CSV table of C-alpha atoms in Angstrom, one decimal:
chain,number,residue,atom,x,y,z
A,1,UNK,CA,82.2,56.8,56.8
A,2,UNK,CA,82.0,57.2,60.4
A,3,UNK,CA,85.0,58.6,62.6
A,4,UNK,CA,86.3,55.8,64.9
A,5,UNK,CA,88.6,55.8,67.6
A,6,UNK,CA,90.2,52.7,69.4
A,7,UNK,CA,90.9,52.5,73.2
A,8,UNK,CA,94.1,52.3,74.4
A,9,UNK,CA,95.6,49.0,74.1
A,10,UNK,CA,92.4,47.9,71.5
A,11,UNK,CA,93.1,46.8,68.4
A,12,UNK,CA,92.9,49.5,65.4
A,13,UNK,CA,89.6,49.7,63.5
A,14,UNK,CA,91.0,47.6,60.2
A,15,UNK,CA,91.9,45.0,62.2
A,16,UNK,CA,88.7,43.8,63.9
A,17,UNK,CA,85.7,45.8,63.4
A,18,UNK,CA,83.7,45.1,61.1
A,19,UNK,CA,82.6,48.6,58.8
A,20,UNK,CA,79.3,49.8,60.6
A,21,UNK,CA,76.9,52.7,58.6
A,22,UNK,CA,74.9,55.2,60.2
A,23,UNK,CA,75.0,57.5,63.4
A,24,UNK,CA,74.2,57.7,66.9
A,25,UNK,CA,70.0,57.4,66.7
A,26,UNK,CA,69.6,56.0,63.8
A,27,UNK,CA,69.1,52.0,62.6
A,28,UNK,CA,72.9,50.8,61.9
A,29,UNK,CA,73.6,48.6,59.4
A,30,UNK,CA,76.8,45.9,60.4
A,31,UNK,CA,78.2,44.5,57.3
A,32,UNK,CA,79.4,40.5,56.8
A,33,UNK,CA,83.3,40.5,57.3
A,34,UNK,CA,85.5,38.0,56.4
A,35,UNK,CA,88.3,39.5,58.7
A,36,UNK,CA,90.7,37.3,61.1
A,37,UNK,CA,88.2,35.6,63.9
A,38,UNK,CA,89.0,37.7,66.9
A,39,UNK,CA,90.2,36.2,70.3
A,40,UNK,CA,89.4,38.8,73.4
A,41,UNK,CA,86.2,41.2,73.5
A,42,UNK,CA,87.1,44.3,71.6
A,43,UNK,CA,85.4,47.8,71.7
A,44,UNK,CA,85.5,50.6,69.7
A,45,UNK,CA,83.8,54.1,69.7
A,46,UNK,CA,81.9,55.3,66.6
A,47,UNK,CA,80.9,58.3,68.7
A,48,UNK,CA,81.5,59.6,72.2
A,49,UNK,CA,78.5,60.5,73.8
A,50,UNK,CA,78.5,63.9,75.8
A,51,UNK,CA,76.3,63.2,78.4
A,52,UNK,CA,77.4,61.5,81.8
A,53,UNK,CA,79.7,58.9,82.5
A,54,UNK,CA,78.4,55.7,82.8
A,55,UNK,CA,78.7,54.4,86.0
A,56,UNK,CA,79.1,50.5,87.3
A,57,UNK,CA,76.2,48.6,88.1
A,58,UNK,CA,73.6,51.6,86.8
A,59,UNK,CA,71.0,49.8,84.3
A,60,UNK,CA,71.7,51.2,81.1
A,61,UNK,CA,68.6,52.0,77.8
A,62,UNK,CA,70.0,51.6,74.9
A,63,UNK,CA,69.2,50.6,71.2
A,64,UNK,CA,70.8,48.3,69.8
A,65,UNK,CA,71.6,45.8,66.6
A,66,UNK,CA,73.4,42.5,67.9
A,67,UNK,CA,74.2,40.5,64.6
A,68,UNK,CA,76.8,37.5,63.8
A,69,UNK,CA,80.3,37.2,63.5
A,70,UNK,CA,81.2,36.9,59.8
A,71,UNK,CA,77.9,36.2,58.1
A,72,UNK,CA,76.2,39.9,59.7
A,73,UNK,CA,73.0,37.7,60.2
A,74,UNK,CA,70.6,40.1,63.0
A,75,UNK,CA,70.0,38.1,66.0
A,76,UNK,CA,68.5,41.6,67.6
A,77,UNK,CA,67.5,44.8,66.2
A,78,UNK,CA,65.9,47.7,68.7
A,79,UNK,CA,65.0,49.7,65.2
A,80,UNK,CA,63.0,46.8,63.3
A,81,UNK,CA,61.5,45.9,66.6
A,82,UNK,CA,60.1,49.2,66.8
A,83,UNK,CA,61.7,49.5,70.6
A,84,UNK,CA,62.1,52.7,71.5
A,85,UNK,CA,64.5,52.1,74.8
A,86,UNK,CA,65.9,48.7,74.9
A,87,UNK,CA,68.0,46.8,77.8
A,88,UNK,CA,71.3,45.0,77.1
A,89,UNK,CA,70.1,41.3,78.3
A,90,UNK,CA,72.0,40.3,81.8
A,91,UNK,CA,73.1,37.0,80.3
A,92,UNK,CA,76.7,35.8,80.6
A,93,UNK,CA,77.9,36.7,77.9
A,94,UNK,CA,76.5,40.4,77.6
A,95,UNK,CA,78.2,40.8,81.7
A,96,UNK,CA,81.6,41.3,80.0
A,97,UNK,CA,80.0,43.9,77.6
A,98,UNK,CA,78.5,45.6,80.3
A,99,UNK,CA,82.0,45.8,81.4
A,100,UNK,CA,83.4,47.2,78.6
A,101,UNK,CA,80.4,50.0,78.5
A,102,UNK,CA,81.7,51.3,82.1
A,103,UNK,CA,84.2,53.2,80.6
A,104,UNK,CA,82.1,55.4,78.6
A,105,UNK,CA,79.3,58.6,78.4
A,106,UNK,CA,75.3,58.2,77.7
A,107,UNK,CA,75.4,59.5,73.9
A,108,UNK,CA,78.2,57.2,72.7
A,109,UNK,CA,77.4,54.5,69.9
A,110,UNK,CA,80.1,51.9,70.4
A,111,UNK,CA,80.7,48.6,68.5
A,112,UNK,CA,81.7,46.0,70.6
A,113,UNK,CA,82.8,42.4,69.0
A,114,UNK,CA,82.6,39.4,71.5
A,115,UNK,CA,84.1,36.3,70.6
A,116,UNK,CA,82.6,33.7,73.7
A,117,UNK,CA,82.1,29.9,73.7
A,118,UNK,CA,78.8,30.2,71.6
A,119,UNK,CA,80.2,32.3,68.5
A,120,UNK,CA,81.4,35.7,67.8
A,121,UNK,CA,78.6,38.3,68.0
A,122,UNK,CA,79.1,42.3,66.9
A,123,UNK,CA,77.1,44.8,69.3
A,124,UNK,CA,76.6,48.6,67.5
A,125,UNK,CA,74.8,50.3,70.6
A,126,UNK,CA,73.4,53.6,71.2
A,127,UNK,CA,73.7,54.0,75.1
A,128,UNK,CA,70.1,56.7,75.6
A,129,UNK,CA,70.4,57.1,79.5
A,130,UNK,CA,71.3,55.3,82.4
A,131,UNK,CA,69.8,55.2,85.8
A,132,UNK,CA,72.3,54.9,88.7
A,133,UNK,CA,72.2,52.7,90.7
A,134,UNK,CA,70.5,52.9,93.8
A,135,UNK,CA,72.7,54.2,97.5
A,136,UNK,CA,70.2,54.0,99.7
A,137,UNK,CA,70.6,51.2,102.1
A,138,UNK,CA,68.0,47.7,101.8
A,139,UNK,CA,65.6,47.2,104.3
């Protein structure tokens, strides 16, 4: 069983998440839950990452397993894909995970639940690297 750790103010790892095998580099496996439909994006460390902190607006590679809410159905799979570096997609619905992610190191594998208007879907990602974002003025 993985460790896991809650941010403050996050609900406790019983309570939402559900149980997630593996660790950070290889293929996680997200298994159905039946728990309590959740109401607010939740995340929750299955690892903290070592490397530097992830900064706003920096585009992020990751790998990652995006699966549904209850029935653990994949809907995206870095692994089985055979992606080596992946991007979070800049839809709407991934901008409030990208949030979420700000507060975190490259080497951390989080699982992130986000209920939206679509359904519920359960993020496990590995975040690889992250290149900052650019300060040198357009032109």
């Amino acid at each position: 069983m993985i460790a896991r750790s809650a941010f403050a103010g996050q609900p406790e790892a019983g309570d939402v998440f559900p149980a997630v095998s593996g660790t950070f580099g290889q293929q996680p496996h997200v298994q159905a839950t039946a728990k309590d439909t959740p109401e607010s994006p939740s995340v929750l460390y299955l690892s903290d990452g070592t490397g530097d902190p992830i900064v706003p607006r920096g585009a992020l590679e990751v790998r990652y397993v995006k699966t549904e809410w209850g029935s653990g159905r994949v809907l995206h799979d870095s692994w089985a894909a055979g992606i080596d570096r992946d991007e979070l997609p800049p839809g709407d619905a991934d901008i409030a995970i990208r949030g979420l992610l700000n507060v975190m190191r490259v080497g951390s594998r989080v699982e992130i639940v986000n209920p939206t208007a679509n359904g519920i879907t359960v993020f496990v990602i590995d975040v690889l690297s992250q290149v900052a974002p650019s300060t040198s003025p357009s032109g």
